[in-house]
Amino acid sequence: MTAAIVGVGATEFSRQAGRTELQLACEAIRDALADAGMKAADVDGIVSYTVDPVEETELVRSVGFQEVGFSSRVPYGGGGSMGTLLHAAAGITSGAADVVVVYRAIRARSGSSRFGAPKTSPSPTSGHSGTTAMQWCMPYGVLTPASWMALNATRYMHAYGVTSADFGRAVVQLRAYAETNPAAWGYKRPMTLEDHQSSRWIAEPCIRLLDCCQETDGSVALVITSHQRAADLPARPVVIGAAATAGLFEQEIASDHYRPDLAVMDGSVALGRRLFDRSGFRRDELDAAMIYDAFSPILLMQIEALGFCGRGEAKDFVADGNLALDGSLPTNTNGGLIGEGYIHGLNLVLEAVRQLRGTAVNQVADARQVLVTASRTGAILTRD
Amino acid sequence: MTDDSAVFWDAAAEHRLVAQRCTACGSLRHPPRPMCPHCHSLDAEAMELSGRGTLYSYAVLHHPQHPAFEYPVLAALVDLDEGVRLVSNVVEVDPADIAIGMRLEVTFVPTAGDRAVPVFSPAG
């Protein structure tokens, strides 16, 4: 049995939603159910991932779910976003649930926990807003995801001779996609490499302001059921062809500093092995890829860790135009998290679904297989 | 600070840099944790470290700015000679002179409430 995405929903992406994360999640789920031709009472599974303030029980009473037979939260925060597909599929193929809703709601711009603002108190649990791992960074003024990831990115630059302009070339491509996407923050906002190189330093030498994803308010939701049941529903199903997660020893959510070689995103290496080796899907047969770009350096690092090119070669892979629509791996065709908005990764799944339904703004011709990945979690989605 | 991490911060308040060593198998670990991931012993001791290490990576933090710190903040990852890695700051160095691989030694900076944090300056 396989599982398929049969409905998607999203709120607008903004800097001031003017309503709570719970309400945002409700709206996205309501729209995803309508897209799927289903009702709340049809749903018996709920899946999300950590660092989300929306409690499942609050959602149940607001949306009107009646009986939840399966639920799960993937660890790793945003890095867990694509693990929701594995967890939802597992819930369905095990028989524990017939219909699973996946959701993410975030107020990263207007809420109490701005990712672009300094975080100065560690939380006792990892469920909602962070982890006790923060205590190892905070006393030193290392307070934001940009600062945590910069420590890894500088090592990457040092190991392979990667420059800020190399990151800039990837951002130019993302912003070109965003420029034509009405849902994107970057819509009708062109950006050149010169603009990128003159944008101010956030964390030198690797992260400038224009290397950062947006802080966004919004929500995305998916409805997933068995491929068999999908045949009776209105939307064209998007099949979860393969799914995997790979959380490694000594990793943390975003302050991931203790693995032996930080110039390689080894969570992505392990994920790639699980995803491709076990499934039989081939990297060179993908039509597009949606890769978690919270910051441009990690986009390059994931491209090579996943095996699309050799170590240290992502800068050349990008410079050669491979991420463009006519390239070998059209990537983040919505503009990415950097160009469109940051719903903690889940808006990249939305774009993959649109590509496979043939409804994307920057449509890849005849898209049949799309990778979605966020460092240590991922899936390969296919057209029905 | 949590109960599991007090061993590190209590030593830092006394200007000592320590890492947990498993008393059963001798392996060193950081950050501290209640159980040895290699042999599952629950017994550990605080091993005092030399304070010497090498700069593994760094970032010069410009934005956003928090009132408790002076900018730019020189963030660092330090590989200590004993084989564990810490997040910290490099101090007493111009950002232009920071180089991965440079040798460092620990020094302690006082913080609120009679506590202190270990930071690293270029080795003499």
Short mmCIF file of N, CA and C in Angstrom, two decimals, chain A residues 182-300:
data_model
loop_
_atom_site.label_atom_id
_atom_site.label_comp_id
_atom_site.label_asym_id
_atom_site.label_seq_id
_atom_site.Cartn_x
_atom_site.Cartn_y
_atom_site.Cartn_z
N PRO A 182 3.36 35.05 -7.24
CA PRO A 182 2.54 36.01 -6.49
C PRO A 182 2.46 35.71 -4.99
N ALA A 183 2.71 34.47 -4.59
CA ALA A 183 2.65 34.13 -3.17
C ALA A 183 3.94 34.48 -2.43
N ALA A 184 4.95 34.88 -3.18
CA ALA A 184 6.29 35.06 -2.60
C ALA A 184 6.52 36.46 -2.08
N TRP A 185 7.30 36.54 -1.00
CA TRP A 185 7.78 37.83 -0.51
C TRP A 185 8.57 38.54 -1.61
N GLY A 186 9.30 37.79 -2.42
CA GLY A 186 10.15 38.34 -3.46
C GLY A 186 9.44 38.65 -4.77
N TYR A 187 8.10 38.55 -4.77
CA TYR A 187 7.32 38.80 -5.99
C TYR A 187 7.57 40.22 -6.48
N LYS A 188 7.96 40.33 -7.76
CA LYS A 188 8.26 41.61 -8.40
C LYS A 188 9.36 42.39 -7.70
N ARG A 189 10.22 41.69 -6.98
CA ARG A 189 11.37 42.33 -6.33
C ARG A 189 12.65 41.71 -6.86
N PRO A 190 13.15 42.22 -7.99
CA PRO A 190 14.36 41.61 -8.56
C PRO A 190 15.57 41.81 -7.65
N MET A 191 16.52 40.90 -7.73
CA MET A 191 17.76 41.00 -6.97
C MET A 191 18.92 40.54 -7.83
N THR A 192 19.98 41.34 -7.87
CA THR A 192 21.17 40.97 -8.64
C THR A 192 22.26 40.48 -7.70
N LEU A 193 23.31 39.92 -8.28
CA LEU A 193 24.45 39.49 -7.48
C LEU A 193 25.09 40.70 -6.78
N GLU A 194 25.09 41.83 -7.47
CA GLU A 194 25.65 43.06 -6.87
C GLU A 194 24.83 43.46 -5.63
N ASP A 195 23.50 43.35 -5.75
CA ASP A 195 22.65 43.64 -4.59
C ASP A 195 23.03 42.73 -3.44
N HIS A 196 23.20 41.45 -3.76
CA HIS A 196 23.53 40.48 -2.73
C HIS A 196 24.86 40.83 -2.06
N GLN A 197 25.87 41.13 -2.86
CA GLN A 197 27.20 41.38 -2.33
C GLN A 197 27.29 42.68 -1.53
N SER A 198 26.33 43.57 -1.74
CA SER A 198 26.35 44.80 -0.95
C SER A 198 25.38 44.75 0.22
N SER A 199 24.67 43.62 0.41
CA SER A 199 23.76 43.56 1.55
C SER A 199 24.55 43.31 2.83
N ARG A 200 24.03 43.81 3.94
CA ARG A 200 24.85 43.85 5.15
C ARG A 200 25.11 42.46 5.74
N TRP A 201 26.22 42.36 6.46
CA TRP A 201 26.59 41.13 7.13
C TRP A 201 25.69 40.86 8.32
N ILE A 202 25.22 39.63 8.37
CA ILE A 202 24.58 39.11 9.57
C ILE A 202 25.65 38.34 10.36
N ALA A 203 26.29 37.39 9.70
CA ALA A 203 27.36 36.60 10.30
C ALA A 203 28.45 36.45 9.25
N GLU A 204 29.52 37.19 9.47
CA GLU A 204 30.61 37.20 8.49
C GLU A 204 31.51 36.00 8.75
N PRO A 205 32.05 35.31 7.77
CA PRO A 205 32.06 35.61 6.34
C PRO A 205 30.98 34.91 5.52
N CYS A 206 29.95 34.33 6.14
CA CYS A 206 29.08 33.44 5.35
C CYS A 206 27.65 33.91 5.13
N ILE A 207 27.08 34.68 6.03
CA ILE A 207 25.66 34.98 5.91
C ILE A 207 25.42 36.49 5.88
N ARG A 208 24.96 36.96 4.71
CA ARG A 208 24.49 38.33 4.57
C ARG A 208 22.97 38.35 4.75
N LEU A 209 22.42 39.54 4.86
CA LEU A 209 20.97 39.65 5.03
C LEU A 209 20.24 38.92 3.92
N LEU A 210 20.72 39.04 2.68
CA LEU A 210 20.03 38.43 1.55
C LEU A 210 20.28 36.92 1.44
N ASP A 211 21.09 36.36 2.33
CA ASP A 211 21.27 34.91 2.38
C ASP A 211 20.26 34.25 3.31
N CYS A 212 19.44 35.04 3.97
CA CYS A 212 18.53 34.53 4.99
C CYS A 212 17.12 34.33 4.45
N CYS A 213 16.45 33.27 4.95
CA CYS A 213 15.04 33.13 4.63
C CYS A 213 14.26 34.25 5.32
N GLN A 214 13.05 34.44 4.86
CA GLN A 214 12.20 35.45 5.46
C GLN A 214 11.71 35.00 6.82
N GLU A 215 11.37 35.96 7.65
CA GLU A 215 10.58 35.65 8.84
C GLU A 215 9.12 35.82 8.40
N THR A 216 8.34 34.77 8.53
CA THR A 216 7.01 34.76 7.93
C THR A 216 5.97 34.33 8.94
N ASP A 217 4.77 34.89 8.80
CA ASP A 217 3.59 34.38 9.49
C ASP A 217 2.79 33.57 8.48
N GLY A 218 2.30 32.41 8.86
CA GLY A 218 1.44 31.66 7.95
C GLY A 218 1.32 30.21 8.36
N SER A 219 0.59 29.46 7.57
CA SER A 219 0.40 28.03 7.85
C SER A 219 0.24 27.27 6.55
N VAL A 220 0.68 26.04 6.56
CA VAL A 220 0.50 25.11 5.45
C VAL A 220 -0.04 23.80 6.02
N ALA A 221 -0.97 23.17 5.30
CA ALA A 221 -1.49 21.87 5.74
C ALA A 221 -1.64 20.94 4.56
N LEU A 222 -1.52 19.65 4.83
CA LEU A 222 -1.65 18.61 3.80
C LEU A 222 -2.68 17.59 4.29
N VAL A 223 -3.39 16.97 3.35
CA VAL A 223 -4.24 15.83 3.67
C VAL A 223 -3.68 14.63 2.92
N ILE A 224 -3.47 13.55 3.65
CA ILE A 224 -2.81 12.36 3.09
C ILE A 224 -3.67 11.15 3.37
N THR A 225 -3.84 10.31 2.36
CA THR A 225 -4.59 9.07 2.54
C THR A 225 -3.96 7.99 1.67
N SER A 226 -4.61 6.82 1.62
CA SER A 226 -4.05 5.75 0.81
C SER A 226 -4.22 6.08 -0.67
N HIS A 227 -3.30 5.60 -1.46
CA HIS A 227 -3.36 5.82 -2.90
C HIS A 227 -4.66 5.24 -3.47
N GLN A 228 -5.10 4.16 -2.89
CA GLN A 228 -6.32 3.52 -3.35
C GLN A 228 -7.53 4.44 -3.16
N ARG A 229 -7.64 5.00 -1.95
CA ARG A 229 -8.77 5.89 -1.68
C ARG A 229 -8.66 7.18 -2.50
N ALA A 230 -7.42 7.59 -2.79
CA ALA A 230 -7.19 8.83 -3.53
C ALA A 230 -7.87 8.82 -4.89
N ALA A 231 -8.06 7.66 -5.46
CA ALA A 231 -8.66 7.56 -6.79
C ALA A 231 -10.07 8.14 -6.84
N ASP A 232 -10.76 8.14 -5.68
CA ASP A 232 -12.15 8.63 -5.64
C ASP A 232 -12.25 10.12 -5.34
N LEU A 233 -11.13 10.79 -5.14
CA LEU A 233 -11.14 12.17 -4.67
C LEU A 233 -10.87 13.16 -5.81
N PRO A 234 -11.27 14.42 -5.63
CA PRO A 234 -11.23 15.37 -6.74
C PRO A 234 -9.85 15.77 -7.25
N ALA A 235 -8.87 15.93 -6.33
CA ALA A 235 -7.57 16.45 -6.77
C ALA A 235 -6.70 15.33 -7.32
N ARG A 236 -5.77 15.70 -8.20
CA ARG A 236 -4.82 14.71 -8.73
C ARG A 236 -3.89 14.28 -7.61
N PRO A 237 -3.85 12.99 -7.27
CA PRO A 237 -3.01 12.57 -6.14
C PRO A 237 -1.53 12.75 -6.42
N VAL A 238 -0.79 13.06 -5.37
CA VAL A 238 0.67 13.12 -5.42
C VAL A 238 1.16 12.00 -4.52
N VAL A 239 1.79 11.00 -5.11
CA VAL A 239 2.15 9.78 -4.39
C VAL A 239 3.44 9.98 -3.60
N ILE A 240 3.44 9.47 -2.37
CA ILE A 240 4.68 9.47 -1.58
C ILE A 240 5.44 8.21 -1.99
N GLY A 241 6.34 8.37 -2.94
CA GLY A 241 7.04 7.22 -3.51
C GLY A 241 8.10 6.64 -2.59
N ALA A 242 8.71 7.52 -1.82
CA ALA A 242 9.73 7.10 -0.84
C ALA A 242 9.80 8.17 0.23
N ALA A 243 10.16 7.77 1.43
CA ALA A 243 10.29 8.74 2.53
C ALA A 243 11.27 8.20 3.56
N ALA A 244 12.01 9.10 4.19
CA ALA A 244 13.01 8.65 5.16
C ALA A 244 13.39 9.77 6.11
N THR A 245 13.95 9.40 7.26
CA THR A 245 14.58 10.36 8.16
C THR A 245 15.90 9.77 8.64
N ALA A 246 16.81 10.63 9.03
CA ALA A 246 18.14 10.15 9.48
C ALA A 246 18.70 11.12 10.51
N GLY A 247 18.30 10.97 11.76
CA GLY A 247 18.84 11.80 12.82
C GLY A 247 20.08 11.12 13.40
N LEU A 248 21.20 11.81 13.41
CA LEU A 248 22.47 11.18 13.78
C LEU A 248 22.89 11.47 15.21
N PHE A 249 23.73 10.61 15.77
CA PHE A 249 24.32 10.77 17.09
C PHE A 249 24.99 12.13 17.20
N GLU A 250 24.77 12.80 18.31
CA GLU A 250 25.38 14.10 18.63
C GLU A 250 24.81 15.27 17.84
N GLN A 251 23.76 15.05 17.03
CA GLN A 251 23.18 16.20 16.35
C GLN A 251 22.26 16.98 17.28
N GLU A 252 22.13 18.28 17.00
CA GLU A 252 21.11 19.08 17.67
C GLU A 252 20.20 19.65 16.59
N ILE A 253 19.20 20.43 17.00
CA ILE A 253 18.23 20.92 16.02
C ILE A 253 18.90 21.88 15.05
N ALA A 254 19.33 23.03 15.52
CA ALA A 254 19.93 23.99 14.62
C ALA A 254 21.35 24.34 15.06
N SER A 255 21.66 24.21 16.33
CA SER A 255 23.00 24.45 16.84
C SER A 255 23.76 23.13 16.77
N ASP A 256 24.01 22.71 15.54
CA ASP A 256 24.47 21.35 15.27
C ASP A 256 25.98 21.37 15.14
N HIS A 257 26.71 21.38 16.25
CA HIS A 257 28.14 21.69 16.26
C HIS A 257 29.07 20.57 16.66
N TYR A 258 28.55 19.38 16.92
CA TYR A 258 29.39 18.37 17.57
C TYR A 258 29.73 17.16 16.70
N ARG A 259 29.25 17.13 15.47
CA ARG A 259 29.63 16.03 14.57
C ARG A 259 31.08 16.25 14.13
N PRO A 260 31.77 15.19 13.73
CA PRO A 260 33.22 15.30 13.46
C PRO A 260 33.60 16.30 12.37
N ASP A 261 32.88 16.31 11.24
CA ASP A 261 33.28 17.15 10.11
C ASP A 261 32.12 18.05 9.74
N LEU A 262 32.15 19.27 10.21
CA LEU A 262 31.02 20.18 9.98
C LEU A 262 31.01 20.77 8.57
N ALA A 263 32.02 20.50 7.77
CA ALA A 263 32.02 20.96 6.38
C ALA A 263 31.11 20.09 5.52
N VAL A 264 30.62 18.99 6.09
CA VAL A 264 29.70 18.09 5.38
C VAL A 264 28.43 17.96 6.20
N MET A 265 27.27 18.13 5.57
CA MET A 265 26.02 17.92 6.28
C MET A 265 25.74 16.41 6.27
N ASP A 266 26.30 15.72 7.24
CA ASP A 266 26.24 14.27 7.19
C ASP A 266 24.84 13.71 7.47
N GLY A 267 23.99 14.50 8.06
CA GLY A 267 22.58 14.08 8.15
C GLY A 267 21.97 13.92 6.77
N SER A 268 22.33 14.82 5.87
CA SER A 268 21.82 14.73 4.50
C SER A 268 22.47 13.56 3.75
N VAL A 269 23.73 13.28 4.05
CA VAL A 269 24.38 12.12 3.43
C VAL A 269 23.63 10.85 3.83
N ALA A 270 23.36 10.72 5.12
CA ALA A 270 22.65 9.53 5.61
C ALA A 270 21.24 9.47 5.04
N LEU A 271 20.58 10.63 4.96
CA LEU A 271 19.23 10.66 4.39
C LEU A 271 19.26 10.21 2.94
N GLY A 272 20.22 10.72 2.18
CA GLY A 272 20.30 10.37 0.76
C GLY A 272 20.48 8.87 0.56
N ARG A 273 21.28 8.30 1.45
CA ARG A 273 21.50 6.85 1.36
C ARG A 273 20.19 6.12 1.61
N ARG A 274 19.48 6.50 2.66
CA ARG A 274 18.21 5.84 2.98
C ARG A 274 17.19 6.05 1.88
N LEU A 275 17.12 7.26 1.38
CA LEU A 275 16.06 7.59 0.42
C LEU A 275 16.31 6.94 -0.93
N PHE A 276 17.50 7.08 -1.47
CA PHE A 276 17.76 6.60 -2.82
C PHE A 276 18.14 5.12 -2.84
N ASP A 277 19.06 4.72 -1.96
CA ASP A 277 19.53 3.34 -2.02
C ASP A 277 18.42 2.35 -1.73
N ARG A 278 17.55 2.70 -0.77
CA ARG A 278 16.53 1.73 -0.40
C ARG A 278 15.35 1.72 -1.36
N SER A 279 15.12 2.85 -2.03
CA SER A 279 13.90 2.95 -2.83
C SER A 279 14.11 2.58 -4.29
N GLY A 280 15.32 2.77 -4.77
CA GLY A 280 15.55 2.55 -6.19
C GLY A 280 15.29 3.78 -7.04
N PHE A 281 14.81 4.85 -6.45
CA PHE A 281 14.70 6.10 -7.21
C PHE A 281 16.12 6.58 -7.51
N ARG A 282 16.29 7.24 -8.65
CA ARG A 282 17.61 7.71 -9.07
C ARG A 282 17.67 9.23 -9.05
N ARG A 283 18.81 9.74 -8.59
CA ARG A 283 19.00 11.19 -8.54
C ARG A 283 18.86 11.81 -9.93
N ASP A 284 19.35 11.14 -10.95
CA ASP A 284 19.35 11.76 -12.28
C ASP A 284 17.99 11.64 -12.97
N GLU A 285 17.01 11.05 -12.30
CA GLU A 285 15.67 10.99 -12.88
C GLU A 285 14.71 11.97 -12.22
N LEU A 286 15.19 12.71 -11.23
CA LEU A 286 14.34 13.71 -10.60
C LEU A 286 14.08 14.86 -11.58
N ASP A 287 12.87 15.41 -11.52
CA ASP A 287 12.54 16.55 -12.37
C ASP A 287 12.70 17.88 -11.65
N ALA A 288 12.71 17.82 -10.33
CA ALA A 288 12.89 19.04 -9.54
C ALA A 288 13.24 18.63 -8.12
N ALA A 289 13.74 19.60 -7.35
CA ALA A 289 14.09 19.35 -5.95
C ALA A 289 13.69 20.56 -5.12
N MET A 290 13.10 20.30 -3.96
CA MET A 290 12.79 21.37 -3.02
C MET A 290 13.66 21.09 -1.79
N ILE A 291 14.63 21.95 -1.56
CA ILE A 291 15.67 21.73 -0.55
C ILE A 291 15.66 22.89 0.44
N TYR A 292 15.59 22.54 1.70
CA TYR A 292 15.41 23.49 2.81
C TYR A 292 16.49 24.57 2.80
N ASP A 293 16.10 25.79 2.44
CA ASP A 293 17.08 26.86 2.33
C ASP A 293 16.84 27.94 3.38
N ALA A 294 16.96 27.58 4.65
CA ALA A 294 16.84 28.60 5.69
C ALA A 294 17.91 29.68 5.47
N PHE A 295 19.07 29.24 5.03
CA PHE A 295 20.18 30.14 4.67
C PHE A 295 20.86 29.55 3.45
N SER A 296 21.37 30.40 2.58
CA SER A 296 21.92 29.89 1.31
C SER A 296 23.08 28.90 1.49
N PRO A 297 23.96 29.05 2.48
CA PRO A 297 25.05 28.07 2.59
C PRO A 297 24.53 26.64 2.75
N ILE A 298 23.46 26.43 3.50
CA ILE A 298 23.01 25.06 3.70
C ILE A 298 22.35 24.49 2.45
N LEU A 299 21.90 25.34 1.55
CA LEU A 299 21.39 24.84 0.27
C LEU A 299 22.53 24.19 -0.51
N LEU A 300 23.65 24.89 -0.60
CA LEU A 300 24.80 24.31 -1.29
C LEU A 300 25.29 23.05 -0.59
#
